């Protein structure tokens, strides 16, 4: 579901008129939504999905910035298009938001689930993916078998992956049952497959990985495969961190 706004706001966002002037245009019967003339105020339209026209000419919203949080399912690539034609995270949202080039901000592995940001704002992407953007990222890792306290302590103090020593991480065991252990781990770097490699470095195999938090922005109870717009508070926080 795309963002829904009142018709007069949509007209103002398209740049065709101020909100006040848009109300007059609606009163005068000059505005149609999906081919139907609308003369009452306050009708809601969905950006990217409903067709709004003024005097018969389509009104598009240009330069609108989208900031999205997706609960990425496993089995999707974090790119716009995949060379092997696997499903992409953009496939999930492109039916809801048409005609806008939205791309993932950073990436999660093909098999990893959870919190992925997407946007059409290059500046936002640059900020959030910049190596200096040391924001904590929290994951729930499910590993095969168990992990010793020694292993947890090594994750906490830093391990070597590909000649790189990871900075101190937060790690705690959440649960252990049926031959699997779940560990909550927070890191602030973003090396390729970092969490999986960190567990490998302490002799553990990750069989499930989900990102639940970036800084203070949380996935919460957003179902797998669903997305929502970030709140303006979340966008400002990420932009200004
Ligand atoms: N670490 C990983 O190993 N995989 C991810 O997708 C993200 C962090």
Coordinates of N, CA and C and ligand atoms in Angstrom, one line a residue:
X1 N 0.9 -1.2 0.0 CA 0.0 0.0 0.0 C 0.9 1.2 0.0
X2 N 0.6 2.1 -1.0 CA 1.4 3.4 -1.0 C 0.9 4.4 0.0
X3 N 1.5 5.6 -0.1 CA 1.1 6.6 0.9 C -0.2 7.2 0.4
X4 N -1.1 7.5 1.3 CA -2.4 8.0 1.0 C -2.4 9.5 1.5
X5 N -2.9 10.4 0.6 CA -3.0 11.8 1.0 C -4.3 12.3 0.5
X6 N -4.8 13.5 1.1 CA -6.0 14.1 0.6 C -5.7 14.7 -0.8
X7 N -6.8 14.7 -1.6 CA -6.7 15.1 -3.0 C -6.0 16.5 -3.1
X8 N -6.5 17.5 -2.3 CA -5.9 18.8 -2.5 C -4.4 18.8 -2.2
X9 N -4.0 17.9 -1.2 CA -2.5 17.8 -0.9 C -1.8 17.2 -2.1
X10 N -2.4 16.2 -2.7 CA -1.8 15.6 -3.9 C -1.6 16.6 -5.0
X11 N -2.6 17.4 -5.2 CA -2.5 18.5 -6.3 C -1.3 19.4 -6.0
X12 N -1.3 19.8 -4.7 CA -0.2 20.7 -4.3 C 1.2 20.1 -4.4
X13 N 1.3 18.8 -4.0 CA 2.5 18.1 -4.1 C 3.0 17.9 -5.6
X14 N 2.0 17.9 -6.5 CA 2.4 17.7 -7.9 C 2.9 19.1 -8.5
X15 N 2.7 20.1 -7.7 CA 3.3 21.4 -8.2 C 2.3 22.2 -9.0
X16 N 1.0 21.7 -9.2 CA 0.1 22.3 -10.1 C -0.6 23.6 -9.4
X17 N -0.7 23.6 -8.1 CA -1.3 24.7 -7.5 C -1.1 24.6 -6.0
X18 N -1.4 25.7 -5.3 CA -1.3 25.7 -3.8 C -2.5 24.8 -3.3
X19 N -2.5 24.5 -2.1 CA -3.6 23.6 -1.5 C -4.9 24.4 -1.6
X20 N -4.9 25.7 -1.3 CA -6.1 26.5 -1.3 C -6.7 26.5 -2.7
X21 N -5.8 26.8 -3.7 CA -6.2 26.9 -5.1 C -6.7 25.5 -5.6
X22 N -6.1 24.4 -5.0 CA -6.5 23.1 -5.4 C -7.9 22.8 -5.0
X23 N -8.3 23.3 -3.8 CA -9.6 23.1 -3.3 C -10.7 23.8 -4.3
X24 N -10.3 25.0 -4.8 CA -11.2 25.6 -5.7 C -11.3 24.8 -7.0
X25 N -10.2 24.3 -7.4 CA -10.2 23.5 -8.7 C -11.1 22.3 -8.5
X26 N -11.1 21.7 -7.3 CA -11.9 20.5 -7.0 C -13.4 21.0 -7.1
X27 N -13.7 22.1 -6.4 CA -15.1 22.6 -6.4 C -15.6 22.9 -7.8
X28 N -14.7 23.4 -8.6 CA -15.1 23.8 -10.0 C -15.2 22.5 -10.9
X29 N -14.9 21.3 -10.4 CA -15.1 20.1 -11.2 C -14.0 19.9 -12.2
X30 N -12.8 20.4 -11.9 CA -11.7 20.3 -12.9 C -10.9 19.1 -12.6
X31 N -11.2 18.4 -11.5 CA -10.2 17.3 -11.1 C -10.9 15.9 -11.2
X32 N -10.2 15.0 -11.7 CA -10.7 13.6 -11.8 C -9.8 12.6 -11.1
X33 N -10.4 11.6 -10.5 CA -9.5 10.5 -9.9 C -10.0 9.2 -10.5
X34 N -9.1 8.6 -11.2 CA -9.3 7.4 -11.9 C -10.5 7.6 -12.9
X35 N -10.5 8.7 -13.5 CA -11.5 9.0 -14.6 C -12.8 9.5 -14.0
X36 N -13.0 9.6 -12.7 CA -14.3 10.1 -12.1 C -14.1 11.5 -11.6
X37 N -15.0 12.3 -12.0 CA -15.0 13.7 -11.5 C -15.2 13.8 -10.0
X38 N -14.4 14.5 -9.3 CA -14.5 14.6 -7.8 C -14.8 16.1 -7.5
X39 N -15.9 16.4 -6.8 CA -16.2 17.8 -6.4 C -16.2 17.9 -4.9
X40 N -16.2 16.8 -4.2 CA -16.1 17.0 -2.7 C -14.7 17.1 -2.2
X41 N -14.5 17.8 -1.1 CA -13.2 17.9 -0.5 C -12.9 16.7 0.4
X42 N -11.6 16.4 0.5 CA -11.2 15.5 1.5 C -11.0 14.0 1.0
X43 N -11.3 13.8 -0.3 CA -11.2 12.5 -0.8 C -9.7 12.1 -0.7
X44 N -9.5 10.8 -0.4 CA -8.1 10.4 -0.2 C -7.6 9.7 -1.5
X45 N -6.4 9.9 -1.9 CA -5.8 9.2 -3.0 C -4.5 8.6 -2.6
X46 N -4.1 7.5 -3.4 CA -2.9 6.8 -3.1 C -1.8 7.2 -4.1
X47 N -0.7 7.7 -3.6 CA 0.3 8.2 -4.5 C 0.9 7.0 -5.2
X48 N 1.0 7.2 -6.5 CA 1.6 6.1 -7.4 C 0.6 5.1 -7.8
X49 N -0.6 5.1 -7.2 CA -1.6 4.0 -7.6 C -2.8 4.7 -8.2
X50 N -3.3 5.8 -7.6 CA -4.5 6.5 -8.2 C -4.0 7.4 -9.3
X51 N -4.9 7.5 -10.4 CA -4.6 8.5 -11.4 C -5.4 9.7 -11.2
X52 N -4.7 10.8 -11.0 CA -5.3 12.1 -10.8 C -5.1 13.0 -12.0
X53 N -6.2 13.6 -12.5 CA -6.0 14.6 -13.6 C -6.6 15.9 -13.3
X54 N -6.0 16.9 -13.9 CA -6.6 18.3 -13.8 C -6.9 18.8 -15.3
X55 N -8.1 19.1 -15.5 CA -8.5 19.5 -16.9 C -8.1 18.5 -17.9
X56 N -8.2 17.2 -17.5 CA -7.9 16.1 -18.4 C -6.4 15.8 -18.5
X57 N -5.5 16.5 -17.8 CA -4.1 16.2 -17.9 C -3.6 15.5 -16.6
X58 N -2.9 14.4 -16.8 CA -2.4 13.7 -15.6 C -1.5 14.5 -14.7
X59 N -1.7 14.4 -13.4 CA -0.8 15.1 -12.5 C 0.0 14.0 -11.8
X60 N 1.3 14.1 -12.0 CA 2.2 13.2 -11.3 C 3.0 13.9 -10.2
X61 N 3.4 13.1 -9.2 CA 4.2 13.7 -8.2 C 5.6 13.4 -8.5
X62 N 6.3 14.5 -8.8 CA 7.8 14.3 -9.1 C 8.6 14.7 -7.9
X63 N 9.8 14.2 -7.8 CA 10.7 14.5 -6.8 C 10.3 14.2 -5.4
X64 N 9.2 13.4 -5.3 CA 8.8 13.0 -4.0 C 9.8 11.9 -3.5
X65 N 10.3 12.1 -2.2 CA 11.2 11.2 -1.7 C 10.5 10.1 -0.9
X66 N 10.9 8.9 -1.1 CA 10.4 7.8 -0.4 C 11.4 7.2 0.5
X67 N 11.0 6.9 1.7 CA 11.9 6.2 2.7 C 11.1 5.1 3.3
X68 N 11.6 3.9 3.0 CA 10.8 2.7 3.2 C 11.6 1.7 4.1
X69 N 10.9 1.0 5.0 CA 11.4 -0.1 5.7 C 10.7 -1.4 5.2
X70 N 11.5 -2.4 4.8 CA 11.0 -3.6 4.4 C 11.4 -4.7 5.4
X71 N 10.5 -5.6 5.6 CA 10.9 -6.9 6.3 C 11.3 -7.9 5.3
X72 N 12.5 -7.9 4.9 CA 13.0 -8.7 3.7 C 12.8 -10.2 4.0
X73 N 12.2 -10.9 3.1 CA 12.1 -12.4 3.3 C 13.5 -13.0 2.9
X74 N 13.8 -14.2 3.4 CA 14.9 -14.9 2.8 C 14.6 -15.3 1.4
X75 N 15.6 -15.4 0.6 CA 15.4 -15.8 -0.8 C 15.1 -14.6 -1.8
X76 N 15.5 -13.4 -1.3 CA 15.4 -12.2 -2.2 C 16.8 -11.6 -2.2
X77 N 17.2 -11.0 -3.4 CA 18.5 -10.3 -3.4 C 18.2 -8.8 -3.2
X78 N 19.2 -8.2 -2.5 CA 19.0 -6.7 -2.2 C 19.5 -5.9 -3.3
X79 N 19.0 -6.1 -4.5 CA 19.4 -5.2 -5.6 C 18.1 -4.9 -6.4
X80 N 18.3 -4.0 -7.4 CA 17.1 -3.6 -8.2 C 16.8 -4.7 -9.2
X81 N 17.9 -5.3 -9.8 CA 17.8 -6.4 -10.8 C 18.8 -7.4 -10.5
X82 N 18.5 -8.7 -10.7 CA 19.5 -9.7 -10.5 C 19.9 -10.4 -11.8
X83 N 21.2 -10.6 -11.9 CA 21.8 -11.2 -13.1 C 21.2 -12.7 -13.3
X84 N 20.8 -13.3 -12.2 CA 20.3 -14.7 -12.3 C 18.8 -14.7 -12.3
X85 N 18.2 -13.6 -12.3 CA 16.7 -13.5 -12.4 C 16.1 -13.9 -11.1
X86 N 16.8 -13.9 -10.0 CA 16.2 -14.2 -8.7 C 15.3 -13.0 -8.3
X87 N 14.3 -13.3 -7.4 CA 13.4 -12.2 -7.0 C 14.2 -11.2 -6.2
X88 N 13.9 -9.9 -6.4 CA 14.6 -8.8 -5.7 C 13.7 -8.1 -4.7
X89 N 14.3 -7.4 -3.8 CA 13.5 -6.7 -2.8 C 12.7 -5.6 -3.5
X90 N 13.2 -5.1 -4.6 CA 12.4 -4.0 -5.3 C 11.1 -4.6 -5.9
X91 N 11.2 -5.9 -6.3 CA 10.0 -6.6 -6.8 C 8.8 -6.5 -5.8
X92 N 9.2 -6.5 -4.5 CA 8.1 -6.6 -3.5 C 7.4 -5.3 -3.4
X93 N 8.1 -4.1 -3.7 CA 7.4 -2.9 -3.5 C 7.0 -2.2 -4.8
X94 N 7.5 -2.7 -6.0 CA 7.2 -2.0 -7.2 C 5.8 -2.0 -7.7
X95 N 5.0 -3.0 -7.2 CA 3.6 -2.9 -7.6 C 2.8 -1.9 -6.8
X96 N 3.4 -1.6 -5.6 CA 2.7 -0.5 -4.8 C 3.1 0.9 -5.2
X97 N 4.4 1.0 -5.5 CA 4.9 2.3 -5.9 C 5.4 2.3 -7.3
X98 N 4.6 2.8 -8.3 CA 5.0 2.7 -9.7 C 5.8 3.9 -10.1
X99 N 6.5 3.8 -11.2 CA 7.2 4.9 -11.8 C 8.2 5.6 -10.9
X100 N 8.6 5.0 -9.9 CA 9.6 5.7 -9.1 C 10.8 4.7 -8.9
X101 N 12.0 5.2 -9.1 CA 13.2 4.3 -9.0 C 13.6 4.2 -7.5
X102 N 13.2 3.2 -6.9 CA 13.5 3.0 -5.5 C 14.6 1.9 -5.4
X103 N 15.6 2.1 -4.6 CA 16.7 1.1 -4.5 C 17.0 0.9 -3.0
X104 N 17.6 -0.3 -2.8 CA 17.9 -0.6 -1.4 C 19.1 0.2 -0.9
X105 N 19.1 0.5 0.4 CA 20.1 1.2 1.1 C 21.0 0.2 1.8
X106 N 22.2 -0.1 1.2 CA 23.0 -1.2 1.8 C 22.3 -2.5 1.4
X107 N 22.8 -3.6 2.0 CA 22.2 -4.9 1.6 C 22.2 -5.9 2.7
X108 N 21.3 -6.8 2.5 CA 21.3 -8.0 3.4 C 21.5 -9.2 2.4
X109 N 22.2 -10.2 2.9 CA 22.4 -11.4 2.1 C 21.1 -12.0 1.6
X110 N 21.3 -12.7 0.5 CA 20.1 -13.5 -0.1 C 19.3 -14.2 1.0
X111 N 20.0 -14.9 1.9 CA 19.3 -15.8 2.9 C 18.9 -15.0 4.1
X112 N 19.4 -13.8 4.3 CA 19.1 -13.0 5.5 C 17.7 -12.3 5.4
X113 N 17.0 -12.3 6.6 CA 15.7 -11.7 6.6 C 15.8 -10.4 7.4
X114 N 14.8 -9.6 7.4 CA 14.6 -8.5 8.3 C 14.8 -7.1 7.7
X115 N 15.1 -6.2 8.6 CA 15.0 -4.8 8.4 C 16.0 -4.3 7.2
X116 N 15.4 -3.9 6.1 CA 16.1 -3.3 5.0 C 15.5 -2.0 4.7
X117 N 16.3 -1.0 4.5 CA 15.8 0.4 4.1 C 15.9 0.5 2.6
X118 N 14.9 1.2 2.0 CA 14.9 1.5 0.6 C 14.5 2.9 0.4
X119 N 15.0 3.5 -0.6 CA 14.7 4.9 -0.9 C 14.9 5.3 -2.3
X120 N 14.5 6.5 -2.7 CA 14.9 7.0 -4.0 C 15.8 8.3 -3.8
X121 N 16.2 8.4 -2.6 CA 17.0 9.6 -2.2 C 18.5 9.2 -2.1
X122 N 19.3 9.6 -3.1 CA 20.7 9.3 -3.2 C 21.5 9.8 -2.0
X123 N 21.1 11.0 -1.6 CA 21.8 11.7 -0.5 C 21.6 10.8 0.8
X124 N 20.4 10.4 1.0 CA 20.1 9.5 2.2 C 20.9 8.2 2.1
X125 N 21.0 7.6 0.9 CA 21.8 6.4 0.7 C 23.2 6.7 1.0
X126 N 23.8 7.8 0.5 CA 25.2 8.1 0.8 C 25.5 8.2 2.2
X127 N 24.6 8.9 2.9 CA 24.8 9.1 4.4 C 24.8 7.8 5.1
X128 N 23.8 7.0 4.9 CA 23.5 5.8 5.7 C 24.5 4.7 5.3
X129 N 25.0 4.7 4.1 CA 26.0 3.6 3.7 C 27.4 4.1 3.8
X130 N 27.7 5.3 4.2 CA 29.0 5.8 4.3 C 29.8 5.0 5.4
X131 N 31.1 4.7 5.1 CA 31.8 3.9 6.2 C 31.9 4.6 7.5
X132 N 31.8 5.9 7.5 CA 31.8 6.7 8.8 C 30.5 6.6 9.6
X133 N 29.5 6.1 8.9 CA 28.2 6.0 9.6 C 28.2 4.8 10.5
X134 N 28.7 5.0 11.7 CA 28.9 3.8 12.5 C 27.6 3.6 13.4
X135 N 26.6 3.2 12.7 CA 25.4 3.0 13.5 C 25.3 1.5 13.9
X136 N 24.8 1.3 15.1 CA 24.6 -0.1 15.6 C 23.6 -0.8 14.7
X137 N 23.9 -2.0 14.4 CA 22.9 -2.9 13.7 C 22.7 -4.1 14.5
X138 N 21.5 -4.5 14.8 CA 21.2 -5.6 15.7 C 20.6 -6.8 14.9
X139 N 21.1 -8.0 15.1 CA 20.7 -9.2 14.4 C 20.3 -10.2 15.4
X140 N 19.4 -11.1 15.0 CA 19.1 -12.3 15.7 C 19.7 -13.5 14.9
X141 N 20.7 -14.1 15.4 CA 21.3 -15.2 14.6 C 20.9 -16.5 15.3
X142 N 20.5 -17.5 14.4 CA 20.2 -18.8 14.9 C 21.4 -19.7 14.5
X143 N 22.0 -20.3 15.4 CA 23.2 -21.1 15.1 C 22.9 -22.6 15.4
X144 N 23.6 -23.5 14.6 CA 23.5 -24.9 14.8 C 24.2 -25.3 16.1
X145 N 23.6 -26.1 17.0 CA 24.2 -26.5 18.2 C 24.3 -25.3 19.2
X146 N 25.4 -25.4 20.0 CA 25.5 -24.3 21.1 C 26.7 -23.4 20.8
X147 N 26.8 -22.5 21.8 CA 28.0 -21.7 21.8 C 28.4 -21.5 23.2
X148 N 29.7 -21.5 23.4 CA 30.2 -21.4 24.8 C 30.3 -20.0 25.3
X149 N 30.4 -19.8 26.5 CA 30.5 -18.4 27.0 C 31.8 -17.8 26.5
X150 N 32.8 -18.7 26.3 CA 34.1 -18.3 25.7 C 33.9 -17.7 24.3
X151 N 33.0 -18.4 23.6 CA 32.7 -18.0 22.2 C 32.0 -16.6 22.2
X152 N 31.1 -16.5 23.1 CA 30.3 -15.2 23.2 C 31.3 -14.1 23.6
X153 N 32.2 -14.4 24.5 CA 33.2 -13.4 24.9 C 34.1 -13.0 23.8
X154 N 34.5 -14.0 22.9 CA 35.3 -13.6 21.8 C 34.6 -12.7 20.8
X155 N 33.3 -13.0 20.6 CA 32.5 -12.1 19.7 C 32.4 -10.7 20.3
X156 N 32.4 -10.7 21.6 CA 32.3 -9.4 22.3 C 33.6 -8.6 22.2
X157 N 34.7 -9.3 22.2 CA 36.0 -8.5 22.2 C 36.5 -8.3 20.8
X158 N 36.0 -9.1 19.8 CA 36.4 -8.9 18.4 C 37.1 -10.1 17.9
X159 N 36.8 -10.5 16.7 CA 37.4 -11.7 16.1 C 38.0 -11.3 14.7
X160 N 38.9 -12.2 14.2 CA 39.5 -11.9 12.9 C 38.6 -12.5 11.8
X161 N 38.2 -11.7 10.9 CA 37.6 -12.2 9.6 C 38.3 -11.6 8.5
X162 N 38.8 -12.5 7.6 CA 39.5 -12.0 6.4 C 40.6 -10.9 6.8
X163 N 41.4 -11.2 7.7 CA 42.5 -10.3 8.2 C 42.0 -9.0 8.8
X164 N 40.7 -8.9 9.1 CA 40.2 -7.7 9.7 C 39.7 -8.0 11.1
X165 N 40.1 -7.2 12.1 CA 39.6 -7.5 13.4 C 38.3 -6.7 13.7
X166 N 37.2 -7.4 14.0 CA 36.0 -6.7 14.2 C 36.0 -5.9 15.5
X167 N 35.3 -4.8 15.6 CA 35.3 -4.0 16.8 C 34.4 -4.8 17.9
X168 N 34.6 -4.4 19.1 CA 33.8 -5.0 20.1 C 32.3 -5.0 19.8
X169 N 31.7 -6.1 20.0 CA 30.2 -6.3 19.7 C 29.5 -6.6 21.0
X170 N 28.2 -6.4 20.9 CA 27.3 -6.8 22.0 C 26.8 -8.2 21.6
X171 N 26.8 -9.2 22.5 CA 26.3 -10.5 22.1 C 25.7 -11.1 23.4
X172 N 24.5 -11.7 23.2 CA 23.9 -12.4 24.4 C 23.1 -13.6 23.8
X173 N 23.1 -14.7 24.6 CA 22.3 -15.8 24.2 C 20.9 -15.6 24.6
X174 N 19.9 -15.8 23.7 CA 18.5 -15.6 24.0 C 17.9 -16.9 24.4
X175 N 18.2 -17.9 23.7 CA 17.5 -19.2 23.9 C 18.3 -20.3 23.3
X176 N 18.1 -21.5 23.8 CA 18.8 -22.7 23.3 C 17.8 -23.8 23.4
X177 N 17.4 -24.4 22.2 CA 16.4 -25.5 22.2 C 16.6 -26.3 20.9
X178 N 16.2 -27.6 20.9 CA 16.2 -28.4 19.7 C 17.5 -28.3 18.9
X179 N 18.6 -28.3 19.6 CA 19.9 -28.3 18.9 C 20.2 -27.0 18.2
X180 N 19.5 -25.9 18.6 CA 19.8 -24.6 18.0 C 19.9 -23.6 19.1
X181 N 20.7 -22.5 18.9 CA 20.8 -21.5 19.8 C 20.6 -20.1 19.2
X182 N 19.8 -19.3 19.8 CA 19.6 -18.0 19.2 C 20.4 -16.9 20.0
X183 N 21.1 -16.1 19.2 CA 22.0 -15.1 19.8 C 21.7 -13.7 19.3
X184 N 21.5 -12.8 20.2 CA 21.3 -11.4 19.7 C 22.7 -10.7 19.6
X185 N 23.0 -10.2 18.5 CA 24.3 -9.6 18.3 C 24.2 -8.2 17.7
X186 N 24.9 -7.3 18.2 CA 24.9 -5.9 17.7 C 26.3 -5.5 17.3
X187 N 26.4 -5.1 16.0 CA 27.7 -4.7 15.5 C 27.5 -3.3 14.9
X188 N 28.6 -2.6 14.6 CA 28.4 -1.3 13.9 C 29.2 -1.2 12.6
X189 N 29.9 -2.3 12.3 CA 30.5 -2.3 10.9 C 29.6 -3.0 10.0
X190 N 30.0 -3.0 8.7 CA 29.1 -3.6 7.7 C 29.9 -4.4 6.7
X191 N 30.9 -5.2 7.1 CA 31.6 -6.0 6.1 C 30.8 -7.1 5.5
X192 N 31.2 -7.5 4.4 CA 30.4 -8.5 3.7 C 30.2 -9.8 4.5
X193 N 29.0 -10.2 4.7 CA 28.7 -11.4 5.5 C 29.3 -11.4 6.9
X194 N 29.3 -10.2 7.5 CA 30.1 -10.1 8.7 C 29.6 -11.0 9.8
X195 N 28.3 -11.0 10.1 CA 27.8 -11.7 11.2 C 28.1 -13.2 11.0
X196 N 27.8 -13.7 9.8 CA 28.1 -15.1 9.5 C 29.5 -15.5 9.7
X197 N 30.4 -14.6 9.3 CA 31.8 -14.8 9.4 C 32.3 -14.7 10.8
X198 N 31.7 -13.8 11.6 CA 32.1 -13.7 13.0 C 31.8 -15.0 13.8
X199 N 30.6 -15.6 13.5 CA 30.2 -16.9 14.1 C 31.2 -18.0 13.6
X200 N 31.5 -18.0 12.3 CA 32.4 -19.0 11.8 C 33.7 -18.9 12.5
X201 N 34.2 -17.7 12.8 CA 35.5 -17.5 13.5 C 35.5 -18.1 14.9
X202 N 34.3 -18.3 15.5 CA 34.3 -18.9 16.8 C 33.7 -20.3 16.7
X203 N 33.7 -20.9 15.5 CA 33.4 -22.3 15.3 C 31.9 -22.6 15.2
X204 N 31.1 -21.6 14.9 CA 29.6 -21.8 14.8 C 29.1 -21.6 13.4
X205 N 28.0 -22.3 13.1 CA 27.4 -22.1 11.7 C 26.0 -21.4 11.9
X206 N 25.9 -20.3 11.2 CA 24.6 -19.6 11.3 C 23.6 -20.3 10.3
X207 N 22.4 -20.7 10.8 CA 21.4 -21.3 10.0 C 20.2 -20.3 9.7
X208 N 20.2 -19.2 10.5 CA 19.1 -18.3 10.2 C 19.6 -16.9 10.7
X209 N 19.4 -15.9 9.9 CA 19.8 -14.5 10.4 C 18.8 -13.5 10.0
X210 N 18.5 -12.7 11.0 CA 17.5 -11.6 10.8 C 18.0 -10.3 11.4
X211 N 17.9 -9.2 10.6 CA 18.2 -7.9 11.2 C 17.0 -7.3 11.8
X212 N 17.1 -6.9 13.1 CA 15.9 -6.3 13.8 C 16.0 -4.8 14.1
X213 N 17.2 -4.3 13.9 CA 17.3 -2.9 14.3 C 18.5 -2.2 13.7
X214 N 18.3 -0.9 13.3 CA 19.4 -0.1 12.8 C 19.4 1.2 13.7
X215 N 20.4 1.4 14.5 CA 20.3 2.5 15.5 C 19.1 2.3 16.4
X216 N 18.2 3.3 16.4 CA 17.0 3.1 17.2 C 15.8 2.7 16.4
X217 N 16.0 2.5 15.1 CA 14.9 2.2 14.2 C 14.7 0.7 14.2
X218 N 13.5 0.3 14.6 CA 13.2 -1.1 14.8 C 12.2 -1.7 13.9
X219 N 12.5 -2.9 13.5 CA 11.5 -3.7 12.7 C 10.2 -3.8 13.3
X220 N 10.2 -4.0 14.6 CA 8.9 -4.2 15.4 C 8.2 -5.4 14.9
X221 N 6.8 -5.3 14.7 CA 6.1 -6.4 14.3 C 5.6 -6.4 12.9
X222 N 6.4 -5.7 12.1 CA 6.1 -5.7 10.6 C 6.3 -7.1 10.1
X223 N 5.2 -7.7 9.4 CA 5.3 -9.1 9.0 C 6.4 -9.2 7.9
X224 N 6.9 -10.4 7.8 CA 7.9 -10.7 6.7 C 7.2 -10.5 5.3
X225 N 8.0 -9.8 4.5 CA 7.5 -9.5 3.1 C 6.6 -8.3 3.0
X226 N 6.4 -7.6 4.2 CA 5.6 -6.3 4.1 C 6.6 -5.1 4.3
X227 N 6.1 -3.9 3.9 CA 6.9 -2.7 4.1 C 6.0 -1.6 4.6
X228 N 6.7 -0.6 5.1 CA 6.0 0.6 5.6 C 6.9 1.8 5.3
X229 N 6.2 3.0 5.3 CA 7.0 4.2 5.2 C 7.7 4.5 6.5
X230 N 8.9 5.0 6.5 CA 9.5 5.5 7.7 C 8.8 6.7 8.2
X231 N 8.8 6.9 9.5 CA 8.2 8.2 10.0 C 9.2 9.3 9.7
X232 N 8.7 10.6 9.8 CA 9.7 11.6 9.5 C 10.7 11.7 10.7
X233 N 10.3 11.3 11.8 CA 11.2 11.2 12.9 C 12.4 10.2 12.6
X234 N 12.0 9.0 12.1 CA 13.0 8.0 11.8 C 13.9 8.5 10.7
X235 N 13.3 9.2 9.6 CA 14.2 9.7 8.5 C 15.2 10.8 9.1
X236 N 14.7 11.7 9.9 CA 15.5 12.7 10.4 C 16.6 12.1 11.3
X237 N 16.3 11.2 12.1 CA 17.3 10.5 13.0 C 18.4 9.9 12.1
X238 N 18.0 9.1 11.1 CA 19.0 8.5 10.3 C 19.9 9.5 9.5
X239 N 19.2 10.5 9.0 CA 19.9 11.5 8.2 C 20.9 12.3 9.1
X240 N 20.6 12.5 10.3 CA 21.4 13.4 11.1 C 22.3 12.7 12.1
X241 N 22.3 11.4 12.1 CA 23.1 10.6 13.0 C 24.6 10.7 12.7
Ligands
LIG1 N1 25.9 -10.1 8.3 C1 25.7 -11.1 7.5 O1 26.4 -12.1 7.6 N2 24.7 -11.1 6.6 C2 23.9 -10.1 6.4 O2 23.0 -10.1 5.6 C3 24.1 -8.9 7.3 C4 25.1 -9.0 8.2

